[in-house]
Amino acid sequence: MNTITQSTAPSPTAKRRLPSELNILLVLIGISLTFEILGWIFQGQSFLGNTQRLSIMILQVSVIGIIAIGVTQVIISGGIDLSSGSIVGATAMIAMSLAQVGTFERAVYPHLTDLPVVVPIGVGLCVGLICGAINGWFIAYTKIPPFIATLGMMVTARGFAKWYTKGQPISFPTDSFAALGKGLAPVFIFLLVAAIMHVVLRYTRYGKFTYAIGANPQAARVSGINVERHVVKIYAVAGLLSALAGIVVAARGLTAQAGMGTMYELDAIAMSVIGGVSLSGGRGSVLGTMIGMIIFGVIISGFTFLRLDAYYQEMLKGGIIVAAVVADVYRQRKRVKKS
């Protein structure tokens, strides 16, 4: 028996690999220094030295970062979510319509003027949760590919957002609702979400099941995991976080439009993939996604800093996404060869 037992302990000469998050952090430092050098060459000023520019960048990416955290756990499970941006638009419209000044007065309670802030927030989060759960149910129980199921939700949710107010924007929220988007509130909300999801994915059964399903769904099922039920939970959480992002972006802009969140899903996927989340499932972390989010923000802010035209920025953004996917495929092939 001892002759066929193989030790799993690493040999003394085995090469230690750096954590993937550290590699991504080194990429962030390299990109930041590149823009700093280009800034002095072409603009005669510092890119990293402008704290106002950096704070605006963090605010801009924080909202999409909330979505990216939800998308991260979806991709880790071996799925994909294309409906995030449309859920942002739908929930923003619903939440803002309930957060308007004088909502009660226009309804059936003339002696009251405003709904408590928990009402628009709660309803908006419930809508996102339901949309995500519907995605998960179709994927888990009808075996529709995640791409198709979430694509259908993307179109449906966007159409609902346009129908809900006949395409008209909604403005004038209450002060308590607007506070969710004031100052650094979106950043704090993102950090809270990231901290919670980091703990959940790393230290709880929910996280272990998510990684197991992404690595090998059949092995996960054999080990006793209810794969279908857990997939529904994963997409429900993603929908919930998309709804939270919709509420924050509406509060920050003090208005809601049906087109809100357009292309947010692709930006969120890009942040996750740049952050080292494998599209084949089973690998990735919230910390990596956070670094990927900052890389994404630095690149976009750097393009603007260098006064690169918007259409060039879009083309380069697409190239970055493709490059991140190619790098992920290369990493997977390298792991297969080593194994």
XYZ file of C-alpha atoms in Angstrom:
339
model
C 0.000 0.000 0.000
C 2.831 2.343 0.877
C 4.436 1.787 -2.481
C 1.491 3.277 -4.373
C 0.868 6.160 -1.993
C 2.223 9.394 -3.373
C 3.130 12.269 -1.101
C 1.422 15.556 -1.841
C 4.005 17.624 0.054
C 6.013 19.956 -2.156
C 9.629 19.075 -2.700
C 12.299 21.339 -1.182
C 13.306 22.423 -4.674
C 9.741 23.222 -5.792
C 9.384 26.760 -7.072
C 7.009 28.928 -5.103
C 4.559 30.843 -7.226
C 3.543 34.376 -6.351
C -0.121 34.902 -5.444
C -2.121 35.860 -8.526
C -3.317 39.038 -6.801
C 0.303 40.156 -6.370
C 0.947 39.676 -10.080
C -2.130 41.766 -10.891
C -0.978 44.428 -8.425
C 2.366 44.615 -10.224
C 0.464 45.144 -13.493
C -1.463 48.007 -11.848
C 1.774 49.632 -10.693
C 3.280 49.272 -14.162
C 0.257 50.813 -15.919
C 0.109 53.691 -13.416
C 3.808 54.478 -13.876
C 3.376 54.334 -17.657
C 0.629 56.965 -17.565
C 2.733 59.046 -15.163
C 5.646 59.067 -17.636
C 3.382 59.745 -20.626
C 1.746 62.567 -18.662
C 5.020 64.371 -18.176
C 6.029 63.785 -21.810
C 2.787 64.836 -23.542
C 0.956 66.959 -20.972
C 3.757 68.326 -18.837
C 1.994 67.323 -15.627
C 1.636 64.436 -13.219
C -1.068 61.798 -13.626
C -0.769 60.289 -10.164
C -0.203 63.610 -8.423
C -3.705 64.938 -9.144
C -5.771 63.719 -6.191
C -8.973 65.176 -7.598
C -8.614 63.132 -10.775
C -7.930 59.977 -8.796
C -10.904 60.523 -6.470
C -13.224 61.043 -9.451
C -11.868 57.840 -10.990
C -12.548 55.848 -7.809
C -16.090 57.227 -7.616
C -16.781 56.318 -11.237
C -15.595 52.729 -10.988
C -17.076 52.043 -7.542
C -20.629 51.681 -8.862
C -19.582 49.243 -11.587
C -17.348 47.616 -9.000
C -20.433 46.637 -6.991
C -21.731 44.837 -10.090
C -18.297 43.300 -10.714
C -18.329 41.693 -7.252
C -21.595 39.929 -8.142
C -20.312 39.003 -11.585
C -17.123 37.607 -10.029
C -18.946 34.882 -8.107
C -21.031 34.088 -11.207
C -17.904 33.588 -13.336
C -16.209 31.585 -10.571
C -19.204 29.225 -10.711
C -18.626 28.757 -14.440
C -21.413 31.082 -15.611
C -21.792 34.538 -17.100
C -24.237 37.388 -16.537
C -25.126 39.778 -19.353
C -28.189 41.228 -17.618
C -26.420 43.335 -14.976
C -26.609 46.655 -16.811
C -30.288 46.260 -17.664
C -31.128 45.343 -14.061
C -29.344 48.548 -13.047
C -31.630 50.542 -15.366
C -34.829 48.817 -14.241
C -34.138 49.073 -10.514
C -32.951 52.669 -10.820
C -36.278 53.629 -12.416
C -38.355 51.761 -9.832
C -36.392 53.014 -6.825
C -36.366 56.615 -8.031
C -40.112 56.575 -8.730
C -40.706 55.568 -5.098
C -38.096 57.993 -3.755
C -39.512 61.116 -5.385
C -40.530 64.009 -3.187
C -44.291 63.863 -2.578
C -44.792 60.208 -3.588
C -47.388 59.657 -0.860
C -49.102 62.923 -1.680
C -49.617 61.841 -5.274
C -50.875 58.450 -4.127
C -53.535 57.743 -1.523
C -52.120 59.353 1.617
C -52.425 63.135 1.165
C -51.442 63.807 4.789
C -48.017 62.268 4.105
C -45.589 63.423 1.447
C -42.613 61.061 1.236
C -42.128 57.333 1.517
C -39.524 56.174 4.057
C -36.185 55.660 2.307
C -36.241 51.942 3.146
C -39.204 51.482 0.785
C -37.519 52.451 -2.524
C -34.315 50.713 -1.442
C -36.122 47.550 -0.367
C -38.330 47.371 -3.454
C -35.383 48.010 -5.768
C -33.287 45.300 -4.116
C -36.191 42.840 -4.277
C -36.626 43.490 -8.003
C -32.935 42.780 -8.622
C -33.067 39.677 -6.445
C -36.073 38.331 -8.373
C -34.481 39.060 -11.761
C -31.308 37.262 -10.704
C -33.242 34.306 -9.292
C -35.152 33.989 -12.585
C -31.807 33.883 -14.420
C -30.550 31.204 -12.063
C -33.733 29.128 -12.275
C -33.663 28.982 -16.073
C -29.943 28.134 -16.083
C -30.195 25.500 -13.342
C -33.469 23.757 -14.119
C -33.974 24.180 -17.874
C -30.251 23.865 -18.697
C -30.334 26.950 -20.900
C -26.788 28.281 -21.388
C -26.079 31.245 -19.069
C -25.283 33.414 -22.076
C -28.777 32.922 -23.541
C -30.694 33.107 -20.248
C -29.056 36.339 -19.119
C -29.238 37.804 -22.627
C -33.001 37.310 -22.485
C -33.155 39.028 -19.098
C -30.991 41.853 -20.450
C -33.524 42.610 -23.183
C -36.553 42.085 -20.913
C -35.302 44.268 -18.055
C -34.327 47.069 -20.417
C -37.728 46.920 -22.071
C -39.418 47.015 -18.661
C -37.384 50.091 -17.692
C -38.604 51.888 -20.829
C -42.211 50.777 -20.330
C -42.315 51.656 -16.624
C -42.307 55.426 -17.246
C -42.888 55.419 -21.015
C -39.255 56.344 -21.537
C -39.423 59.511 -19.427
C -36.682 60.291 -16.870
C -37.541 60.461 -13.161
C -35.939 63.075 -10.913
C -36.230 64.972 -7.605
C -35.530 62.269 -5.006
C -35.811 62.856 -1.276
C -32.712 64.003 0.595
C -32.443 60.691 2.452
C -32.358 58.759 -0.823
C -29.938 61.215 -2.469
C -27.551 60.740 0.472
C -26.710 57.278 -0.899
C -24.865 58.914 -3.780
C -23.321 61.918 -2.035
C -19.594 62.356 -1.583
C -17.729 59.130 -0.946
C -20.881 57.151 -0.040
C -20.657 54.970 -3.205
C -17.051 54.083 -2.329
C -17.978 53.090 1.222
C -20.896 51.003 -0.057
C -18.580 49.249 -2.520
C -15.969 48.545 0.168
C -18.649 47.131 2.477
C -19.979 44.867 -0.283
C -16.454 43.765 -1.219
C -15.561 42.960 2.390
C -18.736 40.925 2.919
C -18.364 38.985 -0.330
C -14.664 38.348 0.341
C -15.532 36.709 3.650
C -18.493 34.825 2.136
C -16.518 33.397 -0.775
C -13.430 32.542 1.219
C -14.708 31.311 4.569
C -18.271 30.014 4.162
C -19.986 26.991 2.639
C -21.539 29.304 0.054
C -18.080 30.194 -1.241
C -16.779 26.624 -1.131
C -19.819 25.397 -3.059
C -19.386 28.189 -5.630
C -15.756 27.275 -6.320
C -16.574 23.568 -6.387
C -19.344 24.038 -8.965
C -17.079 26.161 -11.133
C -14.225 23.656 -10.974
C -16.340 20.570 -11.695
C -20.153 20.639 -11.401
C -20.467 16.846 -11.678
C -17.964 16.251 -8.882
C -19.755 18.893 -6.805
C -23.060 17.076 -7.309
C -21.530 13.727 -6.368
C -20.076 15.273 -3.195
C -23.578 16.179 -2.051
C -23.958 19.784 -3.212
C -27.390 20.732 -4.532
C -25.937 22.355 -7.640
C -29.227 23.630 -9.078
C -30.320 25.347 -5.872
C -26.912 26.916 -5.367
C -26.802 28.241 -8.940
C -30.114 30.020 -8.292
C -28.582 31.593 -5.175
C -25.493 32.743 -7.086
C -27.484 34.555 -9.763
C -29.906 35.961 -7.174
C -26.961 37.540 -5.327
C -25.646 38.933 -8.626
C -29.066 40.463 -9.343
C -29.199 41.907 -5.829
C -25.835 43.622 -6.230
C -26.810 44.944 -9.670
C -29.926 46.432 -8.075
C -27.812 48.017 -5.339
C -25.614 49.569 -8.010
C -28.727 50.893 -9.771
C -29.952 52.527 -6.567
C -26.553 54.118 -5.918
C -26.133 55.433 -9.466
C -29.654 56.914 -9.407
C -28.999 58.586 -6.056
C -25.665 59.909 -7.284
C -27.118 61.401 -10.463
C -30.356 62.575 -8.770
C -32.245 61.173 -11.738
C -33.073 57.846 -13.361
C -33.352 57.030 -17.046
C -34.214 53.820 -18.855
C -30.793 53.795 -20.530
C -28.908 53.745 -17.232
C -26.380 50.966 -16.895
C -25.862 50.397 -20.609
C -22.659 48.383 -21.151
C -22.083 48.124 -17.397
C -22.225 44.347 -17.675
C -19.277 44.261 -20.075
C -17.252 46.640 -17.918
C -17.975 44.480 -14.861
C -16.917 41.324 -16.704
C -13.764 43.102 -17.882
C -12.892 44.133 -14.308
C -13.327 40.556 -13.126
C -11.273 38.994 -15.925
C -8.528 41.622 -15.635
C -8.525 40.805 -11.920
C -7.670 37.174 -12.616
C -11.104 35.528 -12.499
C -11.014 32.581 -14.883
C -13.788 32.397 -17.481
C -13.570 28.610 -17.276
C -14.695 28.777 -13.637
C -13.264 27.698 -10.319
C -10.656 30.443 -9.962
C -10.693 34.060 -8.889
C -11.146 36.293 -5.866
C -12.836 39.471 -4.736
C -9.443 41.018 -4.005
C -8.314 40.346 -7.559
C -11.497 41.910 -8.919
C -10.898 45.007 -6.785
C -7.419 45.389 -8.267
C -8.853 44.747 -11.735
C -11.430 47.473 -11.086
C -8.677 49.962 -10.248
C -6.678 48.915 -13.331
C -9.759 49.464 -15.468
C -10.334 52.885 -13.880
C -6.694 53.912 -14.273
C -6.720 52.973 -17.957
C -9.911 54.938 -18.713
C -8.787 57.908 -16.620
C -5.369 57.771 -18.253
C -6.869 57.836 -21.734
C -8.910 60.891 -20.779
C -5.852 62.496 -19.182
C -3.937 62.071 -22.436
C -6.945 63.564 -24.284
C -7.521 60.475 -26.359
C -10.748 60.707 -28.366
C -13.715 58.743 -27.009
C -13.952 56.359 -29.961
C -10.294 55.435 -29.590
C -10.966 54.777 -25.907
C -13.783 52.377 -26.786
C -11.611 50.500 -29.283
C -8.748 50.223 -26.811
C -11.149 49.121 -24.075
C -12.318 46.294 -26.336
C -8.726 45.352 -27.030
C -7.976 45.246 -23.301
C -10.920 42.904 -22.695
C -9.759 40.568 -25.479
C -6.186 40.674 -24.161
C -7.398 39.775 -20.655
C -9.337 36.793 -22.036
C -6.334 35.639 -24.103
C -4.169 35.875 -20.976
C -6.721 33.778 -19.080
C -6.717 31.107 -21.810
C -2.918 31.081 -21.761
C -2.886 30.619 -17.975
C -5.339 27.729 -18.240
C -3.252 25.948 -20.892
C -0.150 26.428 -18.765
C -1.859 24.850 -15.750
C -3.058 21.900 -17.854
C 0.472 21.237 -19.143
C 1.921 21.360 -15.623
C -0.718 18.990 -14.324
